[in-house]
mmCIF file of C-alpha atoms and ligand atoms in Angstrom:
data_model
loop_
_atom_site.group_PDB
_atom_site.id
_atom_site.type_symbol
_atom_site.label_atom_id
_atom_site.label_comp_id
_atom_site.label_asym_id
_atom_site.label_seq_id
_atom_site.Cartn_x
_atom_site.Cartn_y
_atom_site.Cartn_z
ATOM 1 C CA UNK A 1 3.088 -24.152 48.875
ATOM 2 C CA UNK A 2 1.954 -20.772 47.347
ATOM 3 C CA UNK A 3 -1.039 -19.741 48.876
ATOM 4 C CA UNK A 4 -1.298 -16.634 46.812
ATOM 5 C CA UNK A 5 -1.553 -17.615 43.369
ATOM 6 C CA UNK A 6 -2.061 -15.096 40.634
ATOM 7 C CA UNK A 7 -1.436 -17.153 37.574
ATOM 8 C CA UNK A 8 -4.802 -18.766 38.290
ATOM 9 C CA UNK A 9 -6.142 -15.726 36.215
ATOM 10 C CA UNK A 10 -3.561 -16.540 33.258
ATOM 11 C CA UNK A 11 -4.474 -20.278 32.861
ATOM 12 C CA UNK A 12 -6.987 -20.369 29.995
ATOM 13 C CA UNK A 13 -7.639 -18.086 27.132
ATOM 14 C CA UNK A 14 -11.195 -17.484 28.246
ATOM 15 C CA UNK A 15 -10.249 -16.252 31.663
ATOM 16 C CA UNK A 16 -7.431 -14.329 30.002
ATOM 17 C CA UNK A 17 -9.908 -12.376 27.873
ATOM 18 C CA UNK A 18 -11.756 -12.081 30.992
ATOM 19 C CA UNK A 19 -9.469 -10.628 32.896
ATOM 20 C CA UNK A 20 -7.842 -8.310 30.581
ATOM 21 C CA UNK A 21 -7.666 -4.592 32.034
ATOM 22 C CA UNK A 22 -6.919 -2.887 28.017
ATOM 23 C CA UNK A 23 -9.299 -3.519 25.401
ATOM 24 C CA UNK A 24 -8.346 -2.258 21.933
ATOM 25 C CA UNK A 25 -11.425 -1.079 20.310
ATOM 26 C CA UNK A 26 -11.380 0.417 16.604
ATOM 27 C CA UNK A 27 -13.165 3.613 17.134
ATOM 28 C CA UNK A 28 -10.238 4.442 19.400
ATOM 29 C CA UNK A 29 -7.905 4.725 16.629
ATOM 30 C CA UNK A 30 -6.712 7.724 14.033
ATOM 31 C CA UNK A 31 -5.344 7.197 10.544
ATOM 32 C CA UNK A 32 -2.681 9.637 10.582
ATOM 33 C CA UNK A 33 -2.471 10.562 5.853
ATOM 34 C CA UNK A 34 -0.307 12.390 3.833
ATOM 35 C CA UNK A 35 -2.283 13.594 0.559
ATOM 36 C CA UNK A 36 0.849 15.133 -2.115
ATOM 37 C CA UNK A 37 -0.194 17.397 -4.483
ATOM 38 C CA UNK A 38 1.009 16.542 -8.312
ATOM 39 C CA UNK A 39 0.871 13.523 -8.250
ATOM 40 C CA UNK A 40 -1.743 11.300 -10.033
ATOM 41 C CA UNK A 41 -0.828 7.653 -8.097
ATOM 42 C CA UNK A 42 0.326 7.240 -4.504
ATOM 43 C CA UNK A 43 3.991 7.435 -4.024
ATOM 44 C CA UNK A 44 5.822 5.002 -1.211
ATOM 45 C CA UNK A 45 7.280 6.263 1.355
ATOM 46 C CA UNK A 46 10.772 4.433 1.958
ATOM 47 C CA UNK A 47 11.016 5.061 5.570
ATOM 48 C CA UNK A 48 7.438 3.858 6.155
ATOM 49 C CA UNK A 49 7.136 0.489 4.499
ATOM 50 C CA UNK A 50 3.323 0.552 3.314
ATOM 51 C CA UNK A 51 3.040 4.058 4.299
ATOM 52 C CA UNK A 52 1.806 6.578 1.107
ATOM 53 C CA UNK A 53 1.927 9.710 -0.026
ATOM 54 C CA UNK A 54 -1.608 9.870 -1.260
ATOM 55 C CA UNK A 55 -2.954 11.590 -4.169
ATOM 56 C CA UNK A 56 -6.377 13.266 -4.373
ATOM 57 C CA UNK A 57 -6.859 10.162 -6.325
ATOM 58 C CA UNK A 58 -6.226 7.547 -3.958
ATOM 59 C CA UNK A 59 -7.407 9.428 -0.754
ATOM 60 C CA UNK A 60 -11.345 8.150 -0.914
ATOM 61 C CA UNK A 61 -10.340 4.963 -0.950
ATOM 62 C CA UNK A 62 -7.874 4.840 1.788
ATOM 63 C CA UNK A 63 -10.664 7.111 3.887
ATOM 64 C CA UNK A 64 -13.133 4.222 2.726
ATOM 65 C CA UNK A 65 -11.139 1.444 3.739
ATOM 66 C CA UNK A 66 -10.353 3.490 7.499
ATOM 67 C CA UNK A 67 -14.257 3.898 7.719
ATOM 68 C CA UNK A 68 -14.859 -0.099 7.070
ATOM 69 C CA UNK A 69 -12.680 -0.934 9.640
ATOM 70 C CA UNK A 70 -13.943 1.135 12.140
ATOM 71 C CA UNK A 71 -11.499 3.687 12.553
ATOM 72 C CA UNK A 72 -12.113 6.983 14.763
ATOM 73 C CA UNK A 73 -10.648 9.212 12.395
ATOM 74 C CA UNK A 74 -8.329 10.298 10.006
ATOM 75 C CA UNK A 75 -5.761 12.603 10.857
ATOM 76 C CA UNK A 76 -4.769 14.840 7.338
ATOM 77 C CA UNK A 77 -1.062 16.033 6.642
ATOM 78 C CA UNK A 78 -0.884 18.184 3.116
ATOM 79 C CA UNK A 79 2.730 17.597 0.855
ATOM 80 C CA UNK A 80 2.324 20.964 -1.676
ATOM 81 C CA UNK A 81 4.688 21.508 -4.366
ATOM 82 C CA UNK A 82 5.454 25.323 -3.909
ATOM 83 C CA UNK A 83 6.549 26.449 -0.509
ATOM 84 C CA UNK A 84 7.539 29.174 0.653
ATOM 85 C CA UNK A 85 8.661 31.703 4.279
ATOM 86 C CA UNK A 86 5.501 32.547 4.961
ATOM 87 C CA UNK A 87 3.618 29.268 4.221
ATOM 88 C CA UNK A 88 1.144 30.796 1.863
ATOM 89 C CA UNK A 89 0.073 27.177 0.746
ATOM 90 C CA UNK A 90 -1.594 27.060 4.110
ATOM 91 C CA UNK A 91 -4.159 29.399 3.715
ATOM 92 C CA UNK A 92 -5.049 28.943 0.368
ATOM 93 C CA UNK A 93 -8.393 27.254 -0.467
ATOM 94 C CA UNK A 94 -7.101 25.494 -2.929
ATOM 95 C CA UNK A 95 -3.637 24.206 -1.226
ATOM 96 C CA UNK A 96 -3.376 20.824 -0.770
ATOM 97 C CA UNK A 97 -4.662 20.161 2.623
ATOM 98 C CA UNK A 98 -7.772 22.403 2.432
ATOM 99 C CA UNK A 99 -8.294 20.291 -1.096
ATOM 100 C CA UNK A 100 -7.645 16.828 0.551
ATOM 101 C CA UNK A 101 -10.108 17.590 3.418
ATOM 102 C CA UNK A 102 -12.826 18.351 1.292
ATOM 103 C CA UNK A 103 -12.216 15.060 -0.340
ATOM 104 C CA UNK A 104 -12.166 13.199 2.676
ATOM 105 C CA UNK A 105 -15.032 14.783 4.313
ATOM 106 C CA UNK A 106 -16.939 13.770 1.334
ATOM 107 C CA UNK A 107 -15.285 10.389 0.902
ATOM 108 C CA UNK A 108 -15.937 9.506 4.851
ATOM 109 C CA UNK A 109 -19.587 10.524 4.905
ATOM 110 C CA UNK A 110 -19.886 11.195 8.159
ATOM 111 C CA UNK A 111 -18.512 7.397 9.215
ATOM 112 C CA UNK A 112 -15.453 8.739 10.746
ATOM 113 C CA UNK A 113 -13.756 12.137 11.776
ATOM 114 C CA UNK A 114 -11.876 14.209 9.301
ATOM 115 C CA UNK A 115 -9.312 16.328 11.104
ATOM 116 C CA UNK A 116 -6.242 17.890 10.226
ATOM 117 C CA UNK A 117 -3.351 18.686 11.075
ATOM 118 C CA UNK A 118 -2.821 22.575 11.642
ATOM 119 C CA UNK A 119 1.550 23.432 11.550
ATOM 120 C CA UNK A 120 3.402 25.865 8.987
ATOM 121 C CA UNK A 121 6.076 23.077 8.270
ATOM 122 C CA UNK A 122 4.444 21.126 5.412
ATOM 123 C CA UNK A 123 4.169 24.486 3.639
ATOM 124 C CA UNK A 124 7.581 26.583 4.858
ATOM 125 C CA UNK A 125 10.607 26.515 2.394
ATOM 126 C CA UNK A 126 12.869 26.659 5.290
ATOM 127 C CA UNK A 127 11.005 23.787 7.000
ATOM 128 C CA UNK A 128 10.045 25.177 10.243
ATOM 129 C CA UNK A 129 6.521 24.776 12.002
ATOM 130 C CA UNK A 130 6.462 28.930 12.458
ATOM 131 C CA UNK A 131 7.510 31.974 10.553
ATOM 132 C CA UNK A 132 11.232 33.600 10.888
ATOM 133 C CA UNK A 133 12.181 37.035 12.607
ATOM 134 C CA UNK A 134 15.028 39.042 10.516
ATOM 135 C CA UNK A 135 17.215 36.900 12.918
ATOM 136 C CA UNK A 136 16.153 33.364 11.578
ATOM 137 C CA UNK A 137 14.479 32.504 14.920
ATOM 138 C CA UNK A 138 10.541 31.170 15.087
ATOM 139 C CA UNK A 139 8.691 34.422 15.987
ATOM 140 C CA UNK A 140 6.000 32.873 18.094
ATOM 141 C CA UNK A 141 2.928 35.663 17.960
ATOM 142 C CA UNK A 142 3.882 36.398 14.088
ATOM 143 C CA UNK A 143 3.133 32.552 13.795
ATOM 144 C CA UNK A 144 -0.140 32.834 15.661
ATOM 145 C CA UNK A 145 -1.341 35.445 13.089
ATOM 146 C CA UNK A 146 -0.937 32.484 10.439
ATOM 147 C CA UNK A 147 -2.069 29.698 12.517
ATOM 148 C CA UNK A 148 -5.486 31.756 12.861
ATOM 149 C CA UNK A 149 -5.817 32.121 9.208
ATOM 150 C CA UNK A 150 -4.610 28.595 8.545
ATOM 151 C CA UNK A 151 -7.579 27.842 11.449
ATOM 152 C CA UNK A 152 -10.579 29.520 9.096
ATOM 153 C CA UNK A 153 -9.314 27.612 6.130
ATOM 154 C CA UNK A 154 -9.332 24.519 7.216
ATOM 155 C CA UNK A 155 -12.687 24.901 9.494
ATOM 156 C CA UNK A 156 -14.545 26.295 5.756
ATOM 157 C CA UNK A 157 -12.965 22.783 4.619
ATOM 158 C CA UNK A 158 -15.046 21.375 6.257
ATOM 159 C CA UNK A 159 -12.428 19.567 9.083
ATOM 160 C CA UNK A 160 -13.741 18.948 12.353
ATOM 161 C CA UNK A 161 -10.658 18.748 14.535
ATOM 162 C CA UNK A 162 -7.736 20.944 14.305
ATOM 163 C CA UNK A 163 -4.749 19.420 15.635
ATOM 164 C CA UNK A 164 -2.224 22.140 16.475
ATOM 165 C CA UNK A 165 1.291 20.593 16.464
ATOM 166 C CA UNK A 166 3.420 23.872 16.043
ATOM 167 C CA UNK A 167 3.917 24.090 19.824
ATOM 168 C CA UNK A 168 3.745 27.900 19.696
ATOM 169 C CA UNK A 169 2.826 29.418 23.035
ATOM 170 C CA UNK A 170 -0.944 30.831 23.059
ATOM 171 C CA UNK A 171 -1.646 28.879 19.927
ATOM 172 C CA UNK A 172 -4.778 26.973 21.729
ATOM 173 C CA UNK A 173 -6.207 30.524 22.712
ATOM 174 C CA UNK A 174 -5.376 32.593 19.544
ATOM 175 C CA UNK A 175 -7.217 29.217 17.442
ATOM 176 C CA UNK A 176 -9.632 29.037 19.565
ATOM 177 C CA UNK A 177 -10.853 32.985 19.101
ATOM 178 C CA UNK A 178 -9.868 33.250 15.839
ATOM 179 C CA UNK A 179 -12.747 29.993 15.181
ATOM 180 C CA UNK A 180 -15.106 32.181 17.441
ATOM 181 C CA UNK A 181 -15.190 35.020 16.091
ATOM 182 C CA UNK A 182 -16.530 33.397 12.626
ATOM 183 C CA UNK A 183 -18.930 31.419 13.966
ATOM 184 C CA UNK A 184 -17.257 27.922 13.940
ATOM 185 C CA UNK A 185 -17.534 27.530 17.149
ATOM 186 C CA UNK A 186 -18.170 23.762 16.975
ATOM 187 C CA UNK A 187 -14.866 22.974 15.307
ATOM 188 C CA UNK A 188 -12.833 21.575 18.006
ATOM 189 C CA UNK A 189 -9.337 21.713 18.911
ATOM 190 C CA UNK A 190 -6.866 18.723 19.112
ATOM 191 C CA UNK A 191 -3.751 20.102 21.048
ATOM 192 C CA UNK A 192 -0.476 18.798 20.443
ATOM 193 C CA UNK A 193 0.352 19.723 24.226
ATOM 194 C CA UNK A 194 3.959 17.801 24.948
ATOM 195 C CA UNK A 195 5.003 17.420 22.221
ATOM 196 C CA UNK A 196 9.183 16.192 22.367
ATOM 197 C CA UNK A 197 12.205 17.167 20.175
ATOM 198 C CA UNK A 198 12.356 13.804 19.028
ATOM 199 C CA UNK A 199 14.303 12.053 16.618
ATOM 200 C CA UNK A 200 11.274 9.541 15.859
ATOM 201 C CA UNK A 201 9.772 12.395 13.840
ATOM 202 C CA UNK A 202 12.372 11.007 11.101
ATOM 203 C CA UNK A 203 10.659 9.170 8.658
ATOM 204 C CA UNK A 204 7.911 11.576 9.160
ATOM 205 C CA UNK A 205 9.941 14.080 7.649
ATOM 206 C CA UNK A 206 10.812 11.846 4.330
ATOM 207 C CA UNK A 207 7.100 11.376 3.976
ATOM 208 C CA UNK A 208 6.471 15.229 4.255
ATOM 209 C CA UNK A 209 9.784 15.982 2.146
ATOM 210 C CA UNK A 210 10.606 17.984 5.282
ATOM 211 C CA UNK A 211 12.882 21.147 4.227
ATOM 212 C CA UNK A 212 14.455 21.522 7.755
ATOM 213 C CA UNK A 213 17.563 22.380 8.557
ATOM 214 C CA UNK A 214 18.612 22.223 12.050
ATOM 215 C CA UNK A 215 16.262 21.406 14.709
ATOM 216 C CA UNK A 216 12.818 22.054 16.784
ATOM 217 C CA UNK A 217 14.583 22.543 20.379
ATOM 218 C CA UNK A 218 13.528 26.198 20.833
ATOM 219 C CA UNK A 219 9.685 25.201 20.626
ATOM 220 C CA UNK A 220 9.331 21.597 20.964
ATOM 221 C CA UNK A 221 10.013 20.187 24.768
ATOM 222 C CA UNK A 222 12.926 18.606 25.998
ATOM 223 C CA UNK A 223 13.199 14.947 26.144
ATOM 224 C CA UNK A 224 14.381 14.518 29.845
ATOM 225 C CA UNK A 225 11.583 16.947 30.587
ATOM 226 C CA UNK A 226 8.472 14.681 32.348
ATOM 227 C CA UNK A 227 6.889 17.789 34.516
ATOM 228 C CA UNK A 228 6.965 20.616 31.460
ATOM 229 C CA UNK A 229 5.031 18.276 29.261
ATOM 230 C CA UNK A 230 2.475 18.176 32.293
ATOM 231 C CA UNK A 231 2.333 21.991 32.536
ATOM 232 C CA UNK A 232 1.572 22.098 28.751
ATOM 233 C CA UNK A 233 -1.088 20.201 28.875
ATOM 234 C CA UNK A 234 -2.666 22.054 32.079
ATOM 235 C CA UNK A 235 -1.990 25.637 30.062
ATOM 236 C CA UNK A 236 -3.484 24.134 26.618
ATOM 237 C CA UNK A 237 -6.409 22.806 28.596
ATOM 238 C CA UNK A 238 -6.982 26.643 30.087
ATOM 239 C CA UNK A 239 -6.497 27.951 26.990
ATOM 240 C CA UNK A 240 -9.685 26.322 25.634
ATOM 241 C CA UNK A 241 -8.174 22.610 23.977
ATOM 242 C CA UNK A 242 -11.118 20.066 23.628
ATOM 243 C CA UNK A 243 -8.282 17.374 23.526
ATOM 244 C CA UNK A 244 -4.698 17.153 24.596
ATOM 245 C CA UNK A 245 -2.094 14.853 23.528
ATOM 246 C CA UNK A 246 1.421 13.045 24.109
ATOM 247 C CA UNK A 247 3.936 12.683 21.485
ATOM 248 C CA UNK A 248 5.752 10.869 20.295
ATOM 249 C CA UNK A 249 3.632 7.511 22.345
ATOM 250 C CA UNK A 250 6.180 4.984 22.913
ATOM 251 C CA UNK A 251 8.830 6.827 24.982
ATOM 252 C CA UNK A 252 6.719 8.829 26.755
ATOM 253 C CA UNK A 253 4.408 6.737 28.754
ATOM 254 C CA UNK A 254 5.470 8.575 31.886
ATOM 255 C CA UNK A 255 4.413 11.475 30.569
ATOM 256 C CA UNK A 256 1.037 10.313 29.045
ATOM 257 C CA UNK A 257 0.333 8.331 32.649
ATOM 258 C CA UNK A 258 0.851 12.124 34.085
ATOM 259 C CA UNK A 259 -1.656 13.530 31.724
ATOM 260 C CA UNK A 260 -4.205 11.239 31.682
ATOM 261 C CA UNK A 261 -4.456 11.563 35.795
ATOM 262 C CA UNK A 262 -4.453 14.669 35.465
ATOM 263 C CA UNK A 263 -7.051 16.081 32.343
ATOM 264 C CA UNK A 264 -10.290 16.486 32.407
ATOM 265 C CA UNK A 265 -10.875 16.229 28.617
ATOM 266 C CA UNK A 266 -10.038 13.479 26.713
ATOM 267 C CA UNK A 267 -6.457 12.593 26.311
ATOM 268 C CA UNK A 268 -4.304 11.076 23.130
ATOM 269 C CA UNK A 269 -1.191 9.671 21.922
ATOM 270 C CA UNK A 270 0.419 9.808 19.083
ATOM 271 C CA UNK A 271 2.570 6.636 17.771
ATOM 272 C CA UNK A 272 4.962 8.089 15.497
ATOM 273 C CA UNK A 273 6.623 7.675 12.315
ATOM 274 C CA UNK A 274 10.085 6.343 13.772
ATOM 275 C CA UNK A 275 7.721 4.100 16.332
ATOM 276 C CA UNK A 276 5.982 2.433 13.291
ATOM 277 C CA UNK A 277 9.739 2.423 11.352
ATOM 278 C CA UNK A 278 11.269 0.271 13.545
ATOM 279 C CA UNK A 279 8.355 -2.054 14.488
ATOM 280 C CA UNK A 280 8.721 -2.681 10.749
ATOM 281 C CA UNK A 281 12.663 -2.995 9.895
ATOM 282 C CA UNK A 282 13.009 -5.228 12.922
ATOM 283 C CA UNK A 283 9.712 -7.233 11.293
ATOM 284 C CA UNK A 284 11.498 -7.485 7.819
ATOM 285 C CA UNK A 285 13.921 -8.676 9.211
ATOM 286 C CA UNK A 286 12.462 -11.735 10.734
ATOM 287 C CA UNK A 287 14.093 -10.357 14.196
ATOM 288 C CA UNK A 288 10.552 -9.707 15.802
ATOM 289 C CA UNK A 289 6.732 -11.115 15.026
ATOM 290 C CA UNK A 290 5.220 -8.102 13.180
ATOM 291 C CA UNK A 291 1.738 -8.224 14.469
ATOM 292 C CA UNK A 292 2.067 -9.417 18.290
ATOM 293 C CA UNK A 293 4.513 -6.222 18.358
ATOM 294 C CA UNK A 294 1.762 -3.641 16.761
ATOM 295 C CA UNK A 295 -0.509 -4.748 19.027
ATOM 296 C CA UNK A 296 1.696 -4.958 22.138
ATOM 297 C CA UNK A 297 3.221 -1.363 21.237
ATOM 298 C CA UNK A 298 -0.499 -0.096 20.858
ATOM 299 C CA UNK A 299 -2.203 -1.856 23.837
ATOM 300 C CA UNK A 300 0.666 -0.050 25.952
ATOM 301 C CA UNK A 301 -0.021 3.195 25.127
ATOM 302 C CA UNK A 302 -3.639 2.506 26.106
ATOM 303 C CA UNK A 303 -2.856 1.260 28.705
ATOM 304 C CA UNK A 304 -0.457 4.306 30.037
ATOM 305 C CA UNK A 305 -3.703 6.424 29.613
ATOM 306 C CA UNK A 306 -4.371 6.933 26.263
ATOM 307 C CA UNK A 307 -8.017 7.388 25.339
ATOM 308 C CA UNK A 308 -7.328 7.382 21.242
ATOM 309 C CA UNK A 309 -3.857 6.316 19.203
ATOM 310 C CA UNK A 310 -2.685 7.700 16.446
ATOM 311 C CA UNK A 311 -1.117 5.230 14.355
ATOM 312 C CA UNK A 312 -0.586 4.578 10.725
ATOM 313 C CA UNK A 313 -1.585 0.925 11.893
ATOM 314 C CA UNK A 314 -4.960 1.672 12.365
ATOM 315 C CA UNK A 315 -7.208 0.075 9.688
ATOM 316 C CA UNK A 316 -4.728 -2.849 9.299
ATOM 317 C CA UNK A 317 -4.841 -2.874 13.779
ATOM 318 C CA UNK A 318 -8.834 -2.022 13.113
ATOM 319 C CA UNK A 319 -9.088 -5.502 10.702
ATOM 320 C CA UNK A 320 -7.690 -7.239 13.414
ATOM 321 C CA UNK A 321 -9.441 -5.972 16.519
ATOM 322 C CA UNK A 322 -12.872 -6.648 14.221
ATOM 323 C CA UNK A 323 -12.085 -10.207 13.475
ATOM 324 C CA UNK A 324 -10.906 -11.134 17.018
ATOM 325 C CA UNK A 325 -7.677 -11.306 15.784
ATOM 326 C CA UNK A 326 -5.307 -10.275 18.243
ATOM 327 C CA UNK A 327 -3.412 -13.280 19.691
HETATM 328 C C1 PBG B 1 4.382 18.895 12.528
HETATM 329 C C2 PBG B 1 4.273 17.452 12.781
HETATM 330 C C3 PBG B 1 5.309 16.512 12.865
HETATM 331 C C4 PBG B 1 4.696 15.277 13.098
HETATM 332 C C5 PBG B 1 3.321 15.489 13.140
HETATM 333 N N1 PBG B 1 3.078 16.850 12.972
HETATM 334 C C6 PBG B 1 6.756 16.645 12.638
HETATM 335 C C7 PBG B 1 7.613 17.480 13.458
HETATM 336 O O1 PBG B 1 7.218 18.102 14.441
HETATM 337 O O2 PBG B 1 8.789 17.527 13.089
HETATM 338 C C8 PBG B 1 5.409 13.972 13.253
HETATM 339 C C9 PBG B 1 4.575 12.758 13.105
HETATM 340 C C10 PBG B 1 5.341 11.507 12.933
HETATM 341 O O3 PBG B 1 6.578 11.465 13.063
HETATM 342 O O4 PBG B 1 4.704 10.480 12.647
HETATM 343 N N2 PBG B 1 3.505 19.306 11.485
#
């Protein structure tokens, strides 16, 4: 006979609950929201079944609905009509993100966190997340020039969190001064530290009518690569980053686990666009239950070391969480 028995601490629901070592709590979720300018109704995304492309229109009211359930935050991505090398869009007051945040911040109220998301790719004609050299190549300090002045706008916007996903080197630094030197030095900086080449940025890239050609692999990290991601976490957390994060979530627990032992300021995770894609093919298909897989994809990034998800589950995830909903 056993004499160890650890399924004692599995037999009823209310020791289950008990027991359990990951809570999922609303406030540690982040709407990621694309806001496209143009357009006077929100437009589906195809690759993100009941994802939208909000319009200044509909943004309130999907802010509204985040704040009701609890949500952290919302996490801002800008779609503008007119792009171009330099990414002029980003810097303008009145481009689309700058727009969108003052919406949101006025739409959330102060119930939840407006941030945004701080790259040149949204707004590039040639799609990448920096500006070209006469040789085509991502000219990282060029790019930090832009990122500074994309910084200021968005900080006059009125966003609270900056999340820097371009993975140029010295970004954290250059953001951080740039923020400084005009006085906002209470915005805070979200860094996109490891952040993989990944293929699950696909849908993502429908959903931002992504203009890329080629590929990331000379700035983002490589996706065998478990100690760089580390080190770029370390050197954004030197360089002045409030927060650091893992992305994409799902594939790169390891990494996250790493992190998290590791930080001494709060670390996140991002669950991207391919991660929510193919929770939700599989689901329409009838090949996997829909909600016990949101929750168990979610609860394991927690529980790798995640402090805060971003997911574009999170008000539906929220509504659940709030109603003791998550069998
Ligand atoms: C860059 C950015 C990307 C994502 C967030 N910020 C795309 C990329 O690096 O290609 C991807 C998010 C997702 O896939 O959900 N601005």
């Amino acid at each position: 006979m056993p004499r160890v028995r650890p399924r004692r601490l599995r037999e009823s629901p209310a020791m289950r609950r008990l027991v359990s070592e990951t809570r999922l709590h609303p406030a540690e979720l982040v709407l990621p929201i694309f806001v496209r300018e143009g357009v006077s109704a929100p437009v589906p995304i195809a690759s993100m079944p009941g994802v939208v492309q909000h319009s200044l229109e509909s943004l309130p009211e999907a802010v509204a609905d985040a704040a009701a359930a609890g949500v952290g935050g919302v996490m801002l991505f800008g779609v503008p009509e007119q792009r171009d090398a330099r990414g002029s869009g980003a810097t303008d007051p009145d481009g689309i993100l700058n727009v969108a945040t003052r919406v949101a911040v006025e739409a959330s109220a102060g119930r939840l966190l407006v941030q945004t998301d701080l790259c040149l790719d949204e707004f590039t004609d040639h799609g990448h997340c920096g500006v070209l050299d006469d040789r085509g190549h991502v000219d990282n300090d060029s790019t930090l020039v832009r990122y500074s002045a994309m910084a200021l706008e968005q900080a006059r916007s009125g966003s609270e969190l900056l999340g820097l996903s371009g993975m140029m080197d010295g970004q954290v630094a250059a953001v951080r001064e740039a923020l400084d030197d005009q006085d906002f030095t209470d915005v805070a900086i979200l860094a996109y530290s490891a952040k993989y080449a990944s293929a699950f940025y696909g849908p993502f890239r429908d959903a931002v009518e992504s203009t890329l050609e080629g590929d990331r692999r000379s700035y983002q990290l490589d996706p065998g690569n478990r100690r760089e991601g580390l080190r770029e976490a370390m050197i954004d957390i030197e360089e002045g980053a409030d927060i650091v994060m893992v992305k994409p979530a799902g594939s790169y627990l390891d990494v996250l686990a790493d992190v998290a032992a590791a930080s001494e300021v709060p670390v996140w995770a991002y669950q991207v666009s391919g991660e929510y894609a193919m929770i939700e093919a599989a689901a329409a298909h009838g090949w996997i239950d829909r909600k016990r897989a949101v929750i168990e994809s979610v609860r394991g990034i927690r529980r790798a070391g995640a402090d805060v998800v971003l997911t574009y589950w999170a008000t539906e995830l929220a509504g659940w969480i709030r109603n003791g909903d998550l069998a």
